[in-house]
Amino acid sequence: MSESFLPAPAPRRVLTQISSTAWEHPADRAALHALRSLPGFDEVVKKVLGFFGERGIRQLFLANAVRVGPTQRPKLDALYGDVLATFDWPTRPELYVTQTPFMNAMAVGFDRPFIVINSAMLKLERDEKRDILAHELAHVISGHTTYTTIAVMLMWLGARNLPFLAGVALMPFQIALLEWYRKAELSCDRAGLLGTQDATASMQTFLKLAGGVPRDDEEDDQIDLNTFLVQASEYEAQGDAWDSVLKVINTLFRDHPFNTVRAAELQRWIQSGEYDRIMRGEYPRRGTRQRPIGDDMADAAGYYGEEVRSTVSSLGDSLNRARDAFNSAFRGPGK
């Protein structure tokens, strides 16, 4: 994978009145529609909202976090303001930093969503932090936070510690919720790129989320983005049908896709030309007519269909190899 594949960064442009549909992955919207259509899902949402409420959620997530502002991490505060300006977003969701050694961030909350960044993220370079902030802001703009909050709580607390959900068969909800969550991450990865407007910085973020940030005492050590992008392509392309099954099993209860998958997916979006169109100002504005759900379902069917076709093709190849090996074994020498 040559570095020339990635678009060269240009001066950042303000994406005036950009609508979230500009970056939302079709499988994100389709998976959310399927999630909302599950019988009883609305009742689960109401029970969670009724039990915790806005105040309870803020206490749960912010008991050990520091709010960012002009005098509290002012450089991060200024960077956040720059990201808000890039997306032309009129409100400023509160931003917090919590002391955690694992690299992660989240946008959560119901009526007044807020963003929480783990302190490990502060080791990233400036434009990599910009990517993270843009990604999390996109969750807010896209209206994801109610569902992401519920997903995080189910993972953190577990159904057994949520007595008000006793008697509810949560497994179908959890699987559907996490499937949507992973696709929502793909959407907001695109927004991360729109925030940096630098493909190298955004891809480098995936690399560091996957493999960590080299320590100061590791000056002779290096990480290489091009090698990581090759690895991302190999992860998706290699393997047979059983590997495809294992990939599904490995991700079934994850809230995030693997970072190699995220990098490959973002590369595809760039290659599709959508990113360049947005940079030219060709994007939907807020308040304009949204895409019909039928279009989303059709696009998502194409996305999922391609995954299925790939798996079936791999399965066919595996069966053909098995058949040939079987025939060779019983054909005997010289036949």
Short mmCIF file of C-alpha atoms in Angstrom, two decimals:
data_model
loop_
_atom_site.label_atom_id
_atom_site.label_comp_id
_atom_site.label_asym_id
_atom_site.label_seq_id
_atom_site.Cartn_x
_atom_site.Cartn_y
_atom_site.Cartn_z
CA MET A 1 0.00 0.00 0.00
CA SER A 2 1.71 3.18 -1.13
CA GLU A 3 1.35 6.38 0.79
CA SER A 4 0.26 8.18 -2.38
CA PHE A 5 -3.06 6.34 -2.07
CA LEU A 6 -4.06 8.68 0.76
CA PRO A 7 -5.20 12.17 -0.25
CA ALA A 8 -2.74 14.90 0.69
CA PRO A 9 -4.04 17.20 3.45
CA ALA A 10 -5.26 20.64 2.43
CA PRO A 11 -6.25 23.63 4.56
CA ARG A 12 -9.33 22.60 6.53
CA ARG A 13 -12.60 23.92 5.25
CA VAL A 14 -15.69 24.63 7.31
CA LEU A 15 -18.48 22.22 6.38
CA THR A 16 -21.28 24.75 6.62
CA GLN A 17 -24.61 23.27 7.75
CA ILE A 18 -23.45 19.75 6.92
CA SER A 19 -26.05 17.07 7.64
CA SER A 20 -25.11 13.84 9.40
CA THR A 21 -26.43 11.91 6.39
CA ALA A 22 -23.26 13.03 4.58
CA TRP A 23 -21.16 10.60 6.60
CA GLU A 24 -23.61 8.00 7.86
CA HIS A 25 -22.90 4.48 6.63
CA PRO A 26 -26.00 2.90 5.01
CA ALA A 27 -25.60 -0.16 7.23
CA ASP A 28 -25.69 2.17 10.26
CA ARG A 29 -29.09 3.59 9.37
CA ALA A 30 -30.49 0.25 8.27
CA ALA A 31 -29.26 -1.52 11.43
CA LEU A 32 -30.78 1.23 13.58
CA HIS A 33 -34.09 0.86 11.76
CA ALA A 34 -33.99 -2.90 12.35
CA LEU A 35 -33.13 -2.33 16.02
CA ARG A 36 -36.05 0.05 16.53
CA SER A 37 -38.34 -2.47 14.84
CA LEU A 38 -37.61 -5.23 17.36
CA PRO A 39 -40.76 -6.01 19.37
CA GLY A 40 -40.34 -4.66 22.89
CA PHE A 41 -37.28 -2.55 22.19
CA ASP A 42 -39.08 0.72 22.87
CA GLU A 43 -40.10 -0.68 26.24
CA VAL A 44 -36.48 -1.51 27.11
CA VAL A 45 -35.45 2.05 26.19
CA LYS A 46 -38.23 3.53 28.32
CA LYS A 47 -37.27 1.38 31.32
CA VAL A 48 -33.62 2.36 31.13
CA LEU A 49 -34.47 6.04 30.72
CA GLY A 50 -36.99 5.90 33.54
CA PHE A 51 -34.65 4.16 35.98
CA PHE A 52 -31.50 6.23 35.47
CA GLY A 53 -32.71 9.50 34.00
CA GLU A 54 -30.36 12.23 32.82
CA ARG A 55 -29.00 12.90 36.30
CA GLY A 56 -28.22 9.25 36.99
CA ILE A 57 -26.38 8.86 33.71
CA ARG A 58 -24.21 11.90 34.38
CA GLN A 59 -23.36 10.62 37.86
CA LEU A 60 -22.51 7.19 36.49
CA PHE A 61 -20.13 8.46 33.81
CA LEU A 62 -18.73 11.64 35.36
CA ALA A 63 -18.06 10.72 38.98
CA ASN A 64 -14.35 10.48 38.22
CA ALA A 65 -13.86 12.89 35.30
CA VAL A 66 -12.71 16.50 34.83
CA ARG A 67 -14.62 18.95 32.65
CA VAL A 68 -12.53 20.60 29.93
CA GLY A 69 -12.69 24.38 29.58
CA PRO A 70 -10.63 27.53 29.02
CA THR A 71 -8.66 26.98 32.24
CA GLN A 72 -8.86 23.16 32.37
CA ARG A 73 -6.78 21.64 29.59
CA PRO A 74 -7.07 24.82 27.47
CA LYS A 75 -5.23 23.33 24.47
CA LEU A 76 -7.70 20.45 24.26
CA ASP A 77 -10.54 22.94 24.78
CA ALA A 78 -9.30 25.08 21.87
CA LEU A 79 -8.93 22.01 19.65
CA TYR A 80 -12.47 20.98 20.51
CA GLY A 81 -13.72 24.44 19.60
CA ASP A 82 -11.98 24.13 16.25
CA VAL A 83 -13.72 20.80 15.59
CA LEU A 84 -17.11 22.31 16.45
CA ALA A 85 -16.39 25.14 14.01
CA THR A 86 -15.39 22.67 11.25
CA PHE A 87 -18.79 20.99 11.51
CA ASP A 88 -20.57 24.32 11.92
CA TRP A 89 -22.28 22.82 14.99
CA PRO A 90 -24.07 25.50 17.04
CA THR A 91 -24.10 23.81 20.47
CA ARG A 92 -21.14 22.70 22.58
CA PRO A 93 -21.64 19.31 24.26
CA GLU A 94 -19.60 19.20 27.45
CA LEU A 95 -16.21 17.51 27.15
CA TYR A 96 -14.61 15.54 30.00
CA VAL A 97 -11.34 13.68 30.55
CA THR A 98 -11.22 10.65 32.83
CA GLN A 99 -8.07 8.96 34.17
CA THR A 100 -7.95 5.64 32.36
CA PRO A 101 -4.92 3.84 30.86
CA PHE A 102 -6.92 2.35 27.97
CA MET A 103 -7.42 4.31 24.77
CA ASN A 104 -11.11 5.00 24.34
CA ALA A 105 -13.67 7.79 24.14
CA MET A 106 -17.45 7.90 24.09
CA ALA A 107 -20.40 10.21 23.55
CA VAL A 108 -23.22 9.38 25.96
CA GLY A 109 -26.28 10.90 27.57
CA PHE A 110 -29.95 11.31 26.82
CA ASP A 111 -31.28 14.88 26.79
CA ARG A 112 -27.89 16.59 27.10
CA PRO A 113 -25.24 14.29 25.61
CA PHE A 114 -21.61 14.80 26.55
CA ILE A 115 -18.22 13.43 25.48
CA VAL A 116 -15.77 11.58 27.72
CA ILE A 117 -12.16 10.95 26.63
CA ASN A 118 -9.88 8.53 28.45
CA SER A 119 -6.63 10.17 29.52
CA ALA A 120 -4.63 7.64 27.47
CA MET A 121 -5.99 9.38 24.35
CA LEU A 122 -4.08 12.53 25.25
CA LYS A 123 -0.86 10.78 24.15
CA LEU A 124 -2.01 11.06 20.54
CA GLU A 125 -0.75 13.75 18.20
CA ARG A 126 -2.83 16.90 17.79
CA ASP A 127 -4.57 15.89 14.55
CA GLU A 128 -5.16 12.39 15.87
CA LYS A 129 -6.95 13.92 18.86
CA ARG A 130 -8.86 16.06 16.38
CA ASP A 131 -10.01 12.84 14.70
CA ILE A 132 -11.23 11.43 18.02
CA LEU A 133 -13.11 14.62 18.91
CA ALA A 134 -14.75 14.78 15.47
CA HIS A 135 -15.72 11.10 15.72
CA GLU A 136 -17.41 11.60 19.10
CA LEU A 137 -19.10 14.86 18.07
CA ALA A 138 -20.54 13.00 15.07
CA HIS A 139 -22.24 10.56 17.46
CA VAL A 140 -23.97 13.57 19.04
CA ILE A 141 -24.93 15.16 15.71
CA SER A 142 -26.24 11.83 14.38
CA GLY A 143 -28.40 11.32 17.47
CA HIS A 144 -26.66 8.09 18.47
CA THR A 145 -26.13 8.79 22.15
CA THR A 146 -29.33 7.34 23.65
CA TYR A 147 -28.61 3.96 22.10
CA THR A 148 -24.86 4.01 22.67
CA THR A 149 -25.51 4.82 26.33
CA ILE A 150 -27.83 1.85 26.70
CA ALA A 151 -25.34 -0.42 24.93
CA VAL A 152 -22.47 0.69 27.18
CA MET A 153 -24.58 0.20 30.31
CA LEU A 154 -25.61 -3.30 29.29
CA MET A 155 -21.94 -4.16 28.73
CA TRP A 156 -20.67 -2.46 31.90
CA LEU A 157 -23.37 -3.45 34.34
CA GLY A 158 -24.83 -6.60 32.80
CA ALA A 159 -28.49 -7.55 32.77
CA ARG A 160 -28.28 -9.16 36.22
CA ASN A 161 -27.44 -5.78 37.75
CA LEU A 162 -30.40 -4.09 36.09
CA PRO A 163 -33.34 -5.55 38.04
CA PHE A 164 -35.90 -3.39 36.25
CA LEU A 165 -35.15 -5.44 33.11
CA ALA A 166 -35.83 -8.75 34.87
CA GLY A 167 -37.90 -11.04 32.71
CA VAL A 168 -36.91 -9.33 29.47
CA ALA A 169 -35.15 -11.56 26.95
CA LEU A 170 -32.24 -9.21 26.36
CA MET A 171 -30.01 -11.34 24.12
CA PRO A 172 -31.73 -10.35 20.83
CA PHE A 173 -31.59 -6.70 21.88
CA GLN A 174 -27.92 -6.92 22.82
CA ILE A 175 -26.93 -8.57 19.55
CA ALA A 176 -28.94 -6.10 17.46
CA LEU A 177 -27.76 -3.14 19.55
CA LEU A 178 -24.10 -4.07 19.21
CA GLU A 179 -24.45 -4.76 15.49
CA TRP A 180 -25.83 -1.24 15.09
CA TYR A 181 -23.15 0.20 17.42
CA ARG A 182 -20.36 -1.24 15.27
CA LYS A 183 -21.90 0.19 12.10
CA ALA A 184 -22.38 3.57 13.83
CA GLU A 185 -18.64 3.53 14.53
CA LEU A 186 -18.00 3.17 10.78
CA SER A 187 -20.17 6.24 10.20
CA CYS A 188 -18.32 8.32 12.75
CA ASP A 189 -14.94 7.17 11.45
CA ARG A 190 -15.90 8.99 8.26
CA ALA A 191 -16.74 12.07 10.32
CA GLY A 192 -13.35 11.76 12.01
CA LEU A 193 -11.76 12.13 8.59
CA LEU A 194 -14.00 15.10 7.82
CA GLY A 195 -12.76 16.64 11.06
CA THR A 196 -9.07 16.19 10.28
CA GLN A 197 -9.34 16.45 6.49
CA ASP A 198 -6.08 14.53 6.60
CA ALA A 199 -6.35 10.84 5.69
CA THR A 200 -2.90 10.03 7.06
CA ALA A 201 -3.76 11.44 10.50
CA SER A 202 -7.05 9.52 10.62
CA MET A 203 -5.48 6.24 9.53
CA GLN A 204 -2.63 6.77 11.98
CA THR A 205 -5.26 7.01 14.73
CA PHE A 206 -6.48 3.49 13.91
CA LEU A 207 -2.90 2.24 13.97
CA LYS A 208 -2.32 3.66 17.46
CA LEU A 209 -5.68 2.42 18.75
CA ALA A 210 -4.66 -1.05 17.57
CA GLY A 211 -1.01 -1.09 18.62
CA GLY A 212 -0.47 1.71 21.10
CA VAL A 213 1.68 4.84 21.12
CA PRO A 214 5.46 4.30 21.24
CA ARG A 215 6.84 5.36 24.62
CA ASP A 216 9.36 8.18 24.96
CA ASP A 217 12.04 5.66 25.95
CA GLU A 218 11.47 3.71 22.72
CA GLU A 219 13.13 6.18 20.40
CA ASP A 220 14.59 3.42 18.28
CA ASP A 221 11.17 1.80 17.81
CA GLN A 222 8.81 2.73 15.00
CA ILE A 223 5.29 2.21 13.76
CA ASP A 224 4.58 2.21 10.04
CA LEU A 225 1.21 3.26 8.62
CA ASN A 226 1.66 1.70 5.19
CA THR A 227 2.44 -1.70 6.70
CA PHE A 228 -0.68 -1.39 8.87
CA LEU A 229 -2.86 -0.58 5.83
CA VAL A 230 -1.50 -3.66 4.07
CA GLN A 231 -2.37 -5.68 7.19
CA ALA A 232 -5.88 -4.22 7.12
CA SER A 233 -6.34 -5.34 3.51
CA GLU A 234 -4.97 -8.79 4.29
CA TYR A 235 -7.32 -9.24 7.24
CA GLU A 236 -10.34 -8.68 5.01
CA ALA A 237 -9.07 -10.57 1.96
CA GLN A 238 -7.40 -13.64 3.39
CA GLY A 239 -8.92 -16.77 4.84
CA ASP A 240 -11.69 -19.18 3.91
CA ALA A 241 -15.32 -19.52 4.89
CA TRP A 242 -14.44 -20.73 8.39
CA ASP A 243 -12.34 -17.61 8.90
CA SER A 244 -15.38 -15.56 7.94
CA VAL A 245 -17.46 -17.39 10.52
CA LEU A 246 -14.82 -16.78 13.16
CA LYS A 247 -14.76 -13.07 12.31
CA VAL A 248 -18.51 -12.91 12.96
CA ILE A 249 -18.16 -14.79 16.26
CA ASN A 250 -15.22 -12.64 17.36
CA THR A 251 -17.14 -9.41 16.80
CA LEU A 252 -20.62 -10.50 17.95
CA PHE A 253 -20.35 -8.96 21.42
CA ARG A 254 -17.92 -6.14 20.62
CA ASP A 255 -19.02 -2.53 20.61
CA HIS A 256 -16.27 -1.47 18.17
CA PRO A 257 -15.12 -3.12 14.94
CA PHE A 258 -11.49 -4.19 14.84
CA ASN A 259 -9.25 -1.27 13.93
CA THR A 260 -7.93 -3.06 10.85
CA VAL A 261 -11.53 -3.34 9.60
CA ARG A 262 -12.16 0.33 10.36
CA ALA A 263 -9.08 1.38 8.41
CA ALA A 264 -10.05 -0.76 5.40
CA GLU A 265 -13.63 0.54 5.50
CA LEU A 266 -12.48 4.16 5.57
CA GLN A 267 -10.13 3.49 2.65
CA ARG A 268 -13.10 2.18 0.64
CA TRP A 269 -15.09 5.32 1.42
CA ILE A 270 -12.23 7.50 0.21
CA GLN A 271 -11.89 5.41 -2.95
CA SER A 272 -15.63 5.72 -3.63
CA GLY A 273 -15.18 9.46 -4.18
CA GLU A 274 -17.64 10.48 -1.45
CA TYR A 275 -14.97 12.17 0.65
CA ASP A 276 -13.75 14.27 -2.30
CA ARG A 277 -17.33 15.27 -3.13
CA ILE A 278 -17.88 16.52 0.40
CA MET A 279 -14.61 18.45 0.25
CA ARG A 280 -15.93 20.12 -2.92
CA GLY A 281 -19.02 21.23 -1.01
CA GLU A 282 -21.32 18.61 -2.52
CA TYR A 283 -23.09 17.35 0.60
CA PRO A 284 -26.59 17.42 2.12
CA ARG A 285 -27.37 20.37 4.41
CA ARG A 286 -29.17 20.21 7.74
CA GLY A 287 -32.89 20.73 7.40
CA THR A 288 -33.07 19.30 3.89
CA ARG A 289 -35.10 16.25 3.01
CA GLN A 290 -33.54 13.08 4.39
CA ARG A 291 -32.93 9.89 2.43
CA PRO A 292 -35.91 7.49 2.35
CA ILE A 293 -35.37 4.47 4.56
CA GLY A 294 -35.89 2.29 1.48
CA ASP A 295 -32.72 3.73 -0.05
CA ASP A 296 -30.79 3.00 3.13
CA MET A 297 -32.10 -0.55 3.23
CA ALA A 298 -31.14 -1.08 -0.42
CA ASP A 299 -27.63 0.29 0.14
CA ALA A 300 -27.23 -1.76 3.30
CA ALA A 301 -28.45 -4.85 1.48
CA GLY A 302 -25.69 -4.25 -1.04
CA TYR A 303 -23.13 -3.87 1.75
CA TYR A 304 -24.23 -6.97 3.64
CA GLY A 305 -24.80 -8.84 0.39
CA GLU A 306 -21.20 -8.28 -0.62
CA GLU A 307 -20.07 -9.70 2.74
CA VAL A 308 -22.29 -12.76 2.22
CA ARG A 309 -21.13 -13.23 -1.38
CA SER A 310 -17.52 -13.10 -0.21
CA THR A 311 -18.20 -15.73 2.44
CA VAL A 312 -20.10 -17.98 0.00
CA SER A 313 -17.30 -17.63 -2.54
CA SER A 314 -14.74 -18.61 0.09
CA LEU A 315 -16.94 -21.54 1.09
CA GLY A 316 -17.17 -22.64 -2.54
CA ASP A 317 -13.41 -22.43 -2.95
CA SER A 318 -12.90 -24.48 0.20
CA LEU A 319 -15.34 -27.15 -0.96
CA ASN A 320 -13.70 -27.31 -4.37
CA ARG A 321 -10.27 -27.76 -2.81
CA ALA A 322 -11.63 -30.47 -0.53
CA ARG A 323 -13.26 -32.26 -3.50
CA ASP A 324 -10.04 -32.12 -5.54
CA ALA A 325 -8.00 -33.42 -2.60
CA PHE A 326 -10.50 -36.25 -2.06
CA ASN A 327 -10.46 -37.24 -5.74
CA SER A 328 -6.66 -37.14 -5.87
CA ALA A 329 -6.41 -39.36 -2.81
CA PHE A 330 -8.54 -42.10 -4.37
CA ARG A 331 -7.33 -41.71 -7.96
CA GLY A 332 -4.09 -43.48 -7.19
CA PRO A 333 -0.66 -42.96 -8.79
CA GLY A 334 -0.46 -42.70 -12.57
CA LYS A 335 -4.18 -42.23 -13.07
#
